Amino acid sequence: MSTIPSIDSSFSPSVFSSPKPRILSSTTEESPSRASKSKSISGLEHKQQNLRILMINCQSIRNKRSELNESVEYIKPDVIIGCESWLANDHRTAEIFPNGYNKNVFRKDRNKNGGGVFIAVHDKFTTSAVENSENDCELQWAEIQTKTKSVIIGSYYRPPNASIDALHNLKTSVLNVSENSKDKPIILAGDFNLPHIDWNNNTVKSGKPQVKHHQELLEFIEEFGMEQLQLKPSRENNILDLFLTNHPSLVKSCNTLPGISDHNMLVLDTDLKPQYNKPKSREIYVYKKANWEEIKADVIKFGADIINSNTSVEDKWTNLKNGIETTLKLNVPRKITNKRHNLPWLSNSVKKKIRRKHKLFQKAKHTGKPDDWTKFKQHKRATQKAVRQAHWQYVNTILDAALAEENKIVLQCKTPHVAVKLPLIRCLEMTKGEGCERGITLY
């Protein structure tokens, strides 16, 4: 296939001098017995003590939190690289990202019209921001400590109609990071939206649009001694989502899995050994064995004292908080436990649907038949619906139980003419203005 020369240079080699990407285990033929031992139904190698990176194009993570949780539970990555998050500054990290991945989150939000990138690292890792990594494109950096050396992780998104400046700004940022991170592996992943490159030969396909942009990306990869390791289509028949690294020998495999949008997810397994932080033990209450009668009596007593006191609102809140903490310590048993993050709403029937989704995806990839792809897409939609329903049914069950329990604990509030009883939670939610409108005096 012929190569279209770069417009900016007088000479551009048809094939760059950098070596072709080595064949990773995702494309290596294995005997059935060996494959069944080393890989799961999804084609992934079983997770060991190695660094696993998940790259995901979200197309809005805000309304796909249950699907993200399900994917993380299934894949068990150490690092999540995301693009097209569609987040804004007023979206709190803890509300969006899964448990276990919401303390070490590095975000760059666009705040409008989609876009946005992030890197979410498991809480058990030591991470830090990358110095001198400010940039003028949708690119976020983070540094992760492993047992041997630190690794630099980058998340990048290039909009489909972006000017070539987006790639120039990417180049500038990578140059700055490289100069300040000597000899450290760099892994850069994201949606580049440049599908017209033959990655087996590192050439631009002839007769395609945005030739200059595609050529610029190839020159960027050669200049920084990187390799592009993702050779499978990530959206329909196009390779849009890429994995670039300057240390390809550290990578064991790169696989595609069904994603939470119309892009497939990418999973990169490396030979890097993560440096884990031992989780701290924590104390939790065993509410199943609580003495609720004593708790109710205590709440009624100190609740009445708070209402009848002539103190400020701040003092009332402090006394209420201290009263609740005291009665819980006296009447609820406690135990010491380590942090565990699981999904209680992910039932066996839902897990079975998820496994079948991955099986149908692998079959469709292998055969390429339209009927197999249709079956996979239909089952993917059904699985997505089942995951969301299971999640919200669980949430509703928790809320119903909380509301039922709420009515058992009441505070007595003064009104001008009669004493009324309100649920404790309702009293805490009620503002002073609302209380006056209802004829209730909140002191």
Coordinates of C-alpha atoms in Angstrom, one line a residue:
M1 CA 0.0 0.0 0.0
S2 CA 1.5 3.3 -1.0
T3 CA 2.4 6.0 1.5
I4 CA 1.3 9.6 1.3
P5 CA 4.3 11.9 2.2
S6 CA 4.0 14.5 4.9
I7 CA 3.0 17.9 3.7
D8 CA 5.3 19.6 6.2
S9 CA 8.5 17.8 5.2
S10 CA 10.4 17.5 2.0
F11 CA 11.1 13.8 2.6
S12 CA 9.1 11.2 4.6
P13 CA 10.0 7.5 4.7
S14 CA 7.3 5.2 3.6
V15 CA 8.1 2.9 6.5
F16 CA 9.7 4.2 9.7
S17 CA 12.9 2.7 10.9
S18 CA 11.4 1.7 14.2
P19 CA 10.7 -2.0 14.5
K20 CA 7.2 -3.4 13.8
P21 CA 5.1 -3.9 16.9
R22 CA 5.8 -7.3 18.4
I23 CA 3.1 -9.9 18.4
L24 CA 1.5 -10.0 21.8
S25 CA -0.3 -12.9 23.4
S26 CA -3.7 -11.6 22.2
T27 CA -2.7 -12.6 18.7
T28 CA -0.6 -15.6 19.5
E29 CA -2.0 -19.1 18.7
E30 CA -2.1 -21.4 21.6
S31 CA -3.1 -25.0 22.0
P32 CA -6.6 -25.5 23.5
S33 CA -5.3 -27.1 26.6
R34 CA -2.8 -24.3 27.3
A35 CA -5.2 -21.6 26.5
S36 CA -7.9 -23.0 28.8
K37 CA -5.4 -23.0 31.7
S38 CA -3.9 -19.5 31.1
K39 CA -6.9 -17.6 29.9
S40 CA -10.4 -16.9 31.1
I41 CA -13.6 -17.0 28.9
S42 CA -13.0 -13.4 28.0
G43 CA -9.5 -14.1 26.5
L44 CA -7.8 -12.4 29.4
E45 CA -4.9 -14.0 31.3
H46 CA -5.8 -14.6 34.9
K47 CA -4.8 -11.7 37.0
Q48 CA -1.5 -12.2 38.9
Q49 CA 0.8 -9.9 40.7
N50 CA 1.4 -7.8 37.7
L51 CA 0.2 -4.3 36.7
R52 CA -3.0 -4.4 34.7
I53 CA -4.3 -1.3 32.9
L54 CA -7.8 -0.8 31.6
M55 CA -8.5 1.8 28.9
I56 CA -12.1 2.7 28.5
N57 CA -13.9 5.2 26.3
C58 CA -16.9 6.2 28.4
Q59 CA -19.0 8.5 26.3
S60 CA -20.3 9.9 29.6
I61 CA -19.4 8.1 32.8
R62 CA -22.1 9.8 34.7
N63 CA -24.9 7.5 33.6
K64 CA -22.8 4.4 33.3
R65 CA -21.6 4.0 36.9
S66 CA -23.2 0.5 37.3
E67 CA -21.6 -0.7 34.1
L68 CA -18.2 0.7 35.1
N69 CA -18.5 -1.1 38.5
E70 CA -19.4 -4.3 36.7
S71 CA -16.5 -4.0 34.3
V72 CA -14.0 -3.2 37.1
E73 CA -15.3 -6.2 39.2
Y74 CA -14.8 -8.5 36.2
I75 CA -11.4 -7.3 34.9
K76 CA -9.8 -6.3 38.2
P77 CA -7.5 -3.6 36.8
D78 CA -4.9 -1.7 38.8
V79 CA -5.2 1.4 36.7
I80 CA -8.2 2.8 34.8
I81 CA -7.5 5.2 31.9
G82 CA -10.6 6.9 30.7
C83 CA -11.6 9.4 28.0
E84 CA -14.8 11.1 27.0
S85 CA -15.8 11.2 30.7
W86 CA -18.2 14.2 30.1
L87 CA -17.5 15.3 33.7
A88 CA -17.5 18.8 35.1
N89 CA -15.8 20.3 38.2
D90 CA -19.0 20.0 40.2
H91 CA -19.1 16.2 39.8
R92 CA -17.5 14.7 42.9
T93 CA -15.0 12.0 42.4
A94 CA -16.4 9.7 45.1
E95 CA -19.8 9.8 43.5
I96 CA -18.6 8.7 40.1
F97 CA -15.7 6.2 40.5
P98 CA -15.9 2.7 42.0
N99 CA -15.0 1.9 45.6
G100 CA -11.3 1.2 45.7
Y101 CA -10.6 3.6 42.8
N102 CA -11.8 6.9 44.1
K103 CA -8.8 8.2 46.2
N104 CA -6.1 8.3 43.5
V105 CA -8.0 9.9 40.7
F106 CA -6.4 12.4 38.3
R107 CA -9.0 14.3 36.2
K108 CA -9.0 16.9 33.4
D109 CA -12.6 17.8 32.8
R110 CA -13.7 19.8 29.8
N111 CA -16.8 21.0 31.7
K112 CA -18.9 21.3 28.5
N113 CA -19.7 19.6 25.3
G114 CA -18.4 16.1 26.3
G115 CA -14.7 15.3 26.3
G116 CA -12.6 15.0 29.4
V117 CA -9.9 12.4 30.5
F118 CA -9.0 10.8 33.8
I119 CA -6.7 8.2 35.4
A120 CA -8.0 6.3 38.4
V121 CA -5.5 4.2 40.3
H122 CA -6.4 1.6 42.9
D123 CA -6.2 2.9 46.4
K124 CA -3.5 0.4 47.4
F125 CA -0.9 2.1 45.2
T126 CA 1.4 5.0 45.8
T127 CA 0.7 7.6 43.1
S128 CA 1.6 11.2 42.5
A129 CA 1.0 13.9 39.9
V130 CA 3.7 14.3 37.2
E131 CA 5.8 17.5 37.4
N132 CA 5.8 19.9 34.4
S133 CA 2.9 18.1 32.8
E134 CA 0.7 21.0 32.2
N135 CA -0.6 21.0 28.6
D136 CA -3.0 22.6 26.2
C137 CA -4.8 19.4 25.1
E138 CA -7.0 16.8 26.7
L139 CA -4.2 15.0 28.4
Q140 CA -3.7 13.9 32.0
W141 CA -0.6 12.3 33.5
A142 CA 0.0 10.3 36.7
E143 CA 3.0 8.5 38.2
I144 CA 2.7 5.1 39.8
Q145 CA 5.3 3.5 42.0
T146 CA 6.2 -0.2 41.3
K147 CA 8.7 -2.5 43.0
T148 CA 11.5 -1.7 40.6
K149 CA 10.8 1.8 39.2
S150 CA 8.0 4.3 38.7
V151 CA 5.9 4.3 35.6
I152 CA 4.3 7.3 33.9
I153 CA 0.7 6.9 32.8
G154 CA -1.0 9.2 30.3
S155 CA -4.7 9.5 29.2
Y156 CA -5.3 11.3 26.0
Y157 CA -8.3 12.3 23.9
R158 CA -8.3 13.8 20.4
P159 CA -11.7 14.9 19.1
P160 CA -12.4 13.7 15.6
N161 CA -12.3 17.1 13.9
A162 CA -9.5 18.6 16.0
S163 CA -6.8 20.6 14.3
I164 CA -3.2 19.3 14.1
D165 CA -2.4 21.6 17.0
A166 CA -3.8 18.8 19.3
L167 CA -1.0 16.5 18.2
H168 CA 1.6 19.3 18.4
N169 CA 0.5 20.0 22.0
L170 CA 0.6 16.3 22.8
K171 CA 4.2 16.2 21.5
T172 CA 5.2 19.2 23.6
S173 CA 3.7 17.6 26.8
V174 CA 5.4 14.2 26.2
L175 CA 8.7 16.0 25.6
N176 CA 8.4 17.8 28.9
V177 CA 7.4 14.7 30.8
S178 CA 10.3 12.7 29.2
E179 CA 12.9 15.3 30.2
N180 CA 11.7 15.2 33.8
S181 CA 11.3 11.4 33.9
K182 CA 14.6 9.9 32.7
D183 CA 14.6 6.2 32.1
K184 CA 11.0 5.8 33.4
P185 CA 8.6 3.7 31.3
I186 CA 5.8 5.8 29.7
I187 CA 2.4 4.3 28.8
L188 CA 0.1 6.6 26.9
A189 CA -3.4 5.5 26.0
G190 CA -6.5 7.1 24.6
D191 CA -8.9 7.7 21.7
F192 CA -6.8 9.3 19.0
N193 CA -9.6 9.2 16.3
L194 CA -7.0 8.5 13.6
P195 CA -8.2 5.2 12.0
H196 CA -6.4 5.3 8.7
I197 CA -3.0 3.9 9.7
D198 CA -1.8 0.4 8.7
W199 CA -0.1 -0.5 12.1
N200 CA 1.5 -3.6 10.7
N201 CA 3.6 -1.4 8.4
N202 CA 3.4 2.0 10.2
T203 CA 2.1 3.6 7.1
V204 CA -0.9 5.9 6.2
K205 CA -3.5 4.3 4.0
S206 CA -3.8 6.1 0.7
G207 CA -6.9 8.1 -0.3
K208 CA -8.0 8.8 3.2
P209 CA -8.8 12.2 4.9
Q210 CA -6.6 14.0 7.4
V211 CA -3.4 12.6 5.9
K212 CA -1.3 15.3 7.7
H213 CA -2.7 14.3 11.1
H214 CA -2.0 10.6 10.6
Q215 CA 1.5 11.3 9.4
E216 CA 2.1 13.6 12.4
L217 CA 1.1 10.8 14.8
L218 CA 3.5 8.3 13.1
E219 CA 6.4 10.8 13.3
F220 CA 5.6 11.5 16.9
I221 CA 5.8 7.7 17.7
E222 CA 9.1 7.4 15.9
E223 CA 10.6 10.5 17.5
F224 CA 10.0 9.3 21.0
G225 CA 10.9 5.7 20.3
M226 CA 7.5 4.4 21.1
E227 CA 5.5 1.4 19.8
Q228 CA 1.7 1.1 19.2
L229 CA 0.6 -2.1 20.8
Q230 CA -3.2 -2.2 20.1
L231 CA -3.8 -3.9 16.8
K232 CA -7.4 -4.9 17.1
P233 CA -10.4 -2.8 16.0
S234 CA -11.9 -0.8 19.0
R235 CA -14.9 0.6 17.3
E236 CA -16.5 -1.3 14.4
N237 CA -13.6 -2.0 12.0
N238 CA -11.5 1.0 13.1
I239 CA -8.5 1.1 15.4
L240 CA -9.2 4.4 17.2
D241 CA -8.1 3.6 20.8
L242 CA -4.3 3.2 21.1
F243 CA -1.7 2.0 23.6
L244 CA 1.7 3.7 23.1
T245 CA 4.8 2.9 25.2
N246 CA 8.6 3.5 25.0
H247 CA 9.2 0.2 26.9
P248 CA 7.3 -2.5 24.8
S249 CA 9.3 -5.3 26.4
L250 CA 7.4 -4.7 29.6
V251 CA 4.1 -5.6 28.0
K252 CA 2.8 -9.1 28.1
S253 CA -0.6 -8.8 26.3
C254 CA -3.1 -6.4 24.9
N255 CA -6.8 -7.5 24.6
T256 CA -10.1 -6.0 23.6
L257 CA -13.3 -6.6 25.6
P258 CA -16.9 -5.3 25.2
G259 CA -17.0 -1.8 26.5
I260 CA -19.7 0.4 28.2
S261 CA -20.1 2.6 25.0
D262 CA -19.8 1.8 21.3
H263 CA -16.0 1.5 21.8
N264 CA -14.4 -1.7 23.0
M265 CA -12.3 -1.6 26.2
L266 CA -8.6 -2.3 26.1
V267 CA -6.8 -4.3 28.7
L268 CA -3.0 -4.2 28.9
D269 CA -1.1 -6.7 31.1
T270 CA 2.5 -5.8 31.9
D271 CA 5.4 -7.5 33.6
L272 CA 5.7 -4.6 36.1
K273 CA 5.2 -5.6 39.8
P274 CA 3.1 -3.1 41.6
Q275 CA 4.2 -1.7 45.0
Y276 CA 1.1 -2.3 47.2
N277 CA 0.3 -0.4 50.3
K278 CA -1.0 -2.6 53.0
P279 CA -4.6 -1.6 53.7
K280 CA -5.3 -0.3 57.2
S281 CA -7.7 -2.1 59.4
R282 CA -10.9 -0.3 60.3
E283 CA -13.6 -0.6 62.9
I284 CA -17.1 -1.2 61.8
Y285 CA -20.5 -1.4 63.6
V286 CA -22.4 -4.7 63.5
Y287 CA -25.9 -3.2 63.3
K288 CA -27.6 -6.6 63.1
K289 CA -26.8 -7.1 66.8
A290 CA -27.6 -3.6 67.9
N291 CA -29.9 -2.8 70.9
W292 CA -32.4 -0.7 69.1
E293 CA -34.7 -0.2 72.1
E294 CA -31.9 1.5 74.1
I295 CA -30.9 3.5 71.0
K296 CA -34.5 4.7 70.6
A297 CA -34.7 5.7 74.3
D298 CA -31.3 7.6 74.1
V299 CA -32.3 9.4 71.0
I300 CA -35.6 10.5 72.4
K301 CA -33.9 11.8 75.6
F302 CA -31.0 13.7 74.1
G303 CA -33.2 14.9 71.2
A304 CA -35.6 16.5 73.6
D305 CA -32.8 18.1 75.6
I306 CA -31.4 19.6 72.3
I307 CA -34.7 21.0 71.2
N308 CA -35.4 22.6 74.6
S309 CA -31.9 24.1 74.9
N310 CA -31.2 27.7 74.2
T311 CA -28.0 27.2 72.3
S312 CA -26.9 28.1 68.8
V313 CA -27.6 25.9 65.8
E314 CA -23.9 24.9 65.6
D315 CA -24.0 23.7 69.3
K316 CA -27.2 21.9 68.7
W317 CA -25.6 20.0 65.7
T318 CA -22.5 19.2 67.7
N319 CA -24.6 17.9 70.7
L320 CA -26.7 15.8 68.3
K321 CA -23.7 14.3 66.6
N322 CA -22.0 13.5 69.9
G323 CA -25.2 12.0 71.2
I324 CA -25.6 9.7 68.2
E325 CA -21.9 8.6 68.4
T326 CA -22.2 7.9 72.1
T327 CA -25.3 5.7 71.9
L328 CA -23.9 3.8 68.9
K329 CA -20.7 3.0 70.9
L330 CA -22.7 1.8 73.9
N331 CA -25.4 -0.2 72.1
V332 CA -23.9 -1.5 68.8
P333 CA -21.1 -4.1 68.8
R334 CA -18.0 -3.4 66.7
K335 CA -15.4 -5.5 64.9
I336 CA -12.1 -4.9 63.1
T337 CA -12.0 -5.6 59.4
N338 CA -9.9 -4.8 56.3
K339 CA -11.4 -3.0 53.4
R340 CA -13.2 -5.1 50.9
H341 CA -14.9 -3.8 47.8
N342 CA -17.5 -6.0 46.3
L343 CA -20.8 -5.5 44.5
P344 CA -23.6 -7.1 46.6
W345 CA -26.2 -6.4 43.8
L346 CA -24.3 -8.4 41.3
S347 CA -26.3 -11.7 41.6
N348 CA -25.3 -15.0 40.1
S349 CA -27.8 -14.6 37.3
V350 CA -26.3 -11.2 36.3
K351 CA -22.8 -12.7 36.5
K352 CA -23.9 -15.4 34.1
K353 CA -25.2 -12.9 31.6
I354 CA -21.8 -11.0 31.9
R355 CA -19.8 -14.2 31.2
R356 CA -22.0 -15.0 28.2
K357 CA -21.5 -11.4 26.9
H358 CA -17.8 -12.0 26.9
K359 CA -18.1 -15.4 25.3
L360 CA -20.3 -14.0 22.5
F361 CA -17.8 -11.2 21.9
Q362 CA -14.9 -13.6 21.6
K363 CA -16.9 -15.7 19.2
A364 CA -17.9 -12.7 17.0
K365 CA -14.3 -11.5 16.9
H366 CA -13.1 -15.0 15.9
T367 CA -15.7 -15.7 13.2
G368 CA -16.4 -12.1 12.0
K369 CA -19.9 -13.2 10.9
P370 CA -22.7 -10.6 11.0
D371 CA -25.1 -13.0 12.7
D372 CA -22.6 -13.5 15.6
W373 CA -22.1 -9.8 15.9
T374 CA -25.9 -9.2 16.0
K375 CA -26.3 -11.9 18.7
F376 CA -23.5 -10.2 20.8
K377 CA -24.9 -6.7 20.5
Q378 CA -28.4 -7.9 21.4
H379 CA -27.1 -9.8 24.5
K380 CA -24.9 -6.8 25.4
R381 CA -27.9 -4.5 25.5
A382 CA -29.8 -7.1 27.6
T383 CA -26.9 -7.4 30.0
Q384 CA -26.6 -3.7 30.4
K385 CA -30.3 -3.5 31.2
A386 CA -30.0 -6.3 33.8
V387 CA -26.9 -4.7 35.4
R388 CA -28.7 -1.4 35.8
Q389 CA -31.9 -3.0 37.1
A390 CA -30.0 -5.1 39.6
H391 CA -28.1 -2.0 40.9
W392 CA -31.3 0.1 41.3
Q393 CA -33.2 -2.7 42.9
Y394 CA -30.5 -3.0 45.5
V395 CA -30.5 0.7 46.1
N396 CA -34.3 0.8 46.4
T397 CA -34.2 -2.1 48.9
I398 CA -31.7 -0.2 51.1
L399 CA -33.8 3.0 50.9
D400 CA -37.0 1.2 51.8
A401 CA -35.3 -0.4 54.8
A402 CA -33.9 2.9 55.9
L403 CA -37.3 4.7 55.6
A404 CA -39.0 1.9 57.5
E405 CA -36.4 2.2 60.3
E406 CA -36.7 6.0 60.2
N407 CA -40.2 5.9 61.4
K408 CA -39.2 4.0 64.5
I409 CA -37.0 6.8 65.9
V410 CA -38.8 10.1 66.5
L411 CA -38.2 13.5 68.1
Q412 CA -40.8 15.5 69.8
C413 CA -41.0 19.0 68.4
K414 CA -42.8 22.0 69.9
T415 CA -45.6 23.8 68.0
P416 CA -47.5 26.8 69.3
H417 CA -50.5 24.7 70.2
V418 CA -49.6 21.0 70.3
A419 CA -46.6 18.7 70.6
V420 CA -46.0 16.6 67.4
K421 CA -43.6 13.7 66.7
L422 CA -41.5 13.7 63.6
P423 CA -39.0 11.1 62.4
L424 CA -35.4 11.9 63.5
I425 CA -34.1 12.0 59.9
R426 CA -36.9 14.3 58.8
C427 CA -36.1 16.7 61.6
L428 CA -32.4 16.7 60.6
E429 CA -33.3 17.5 57.0
M430 CA -35.9 20.2 57.9
T431 CA -34.7 23.8 57.6
K432 CA -35.7 26.4 60.1
G433 CA -37.8 28.2 57.5
E434 CA -39.6 25.0 56.6
G435 CA -40.3 24.4 60.3
C436 CA -41.8 27.8 60.7
E437 CA -44.1 27.3 57.7
R438 CA -45.3 24.1 59.2
G439 CA -45.9 25.8 62.6
I440 CA -43.0 23.9 64.2
T441 CA -40.5 25.8 66.3
L442 CA -36.9 24.6 65.8
Y443 CA -34.7 26.1 68.5

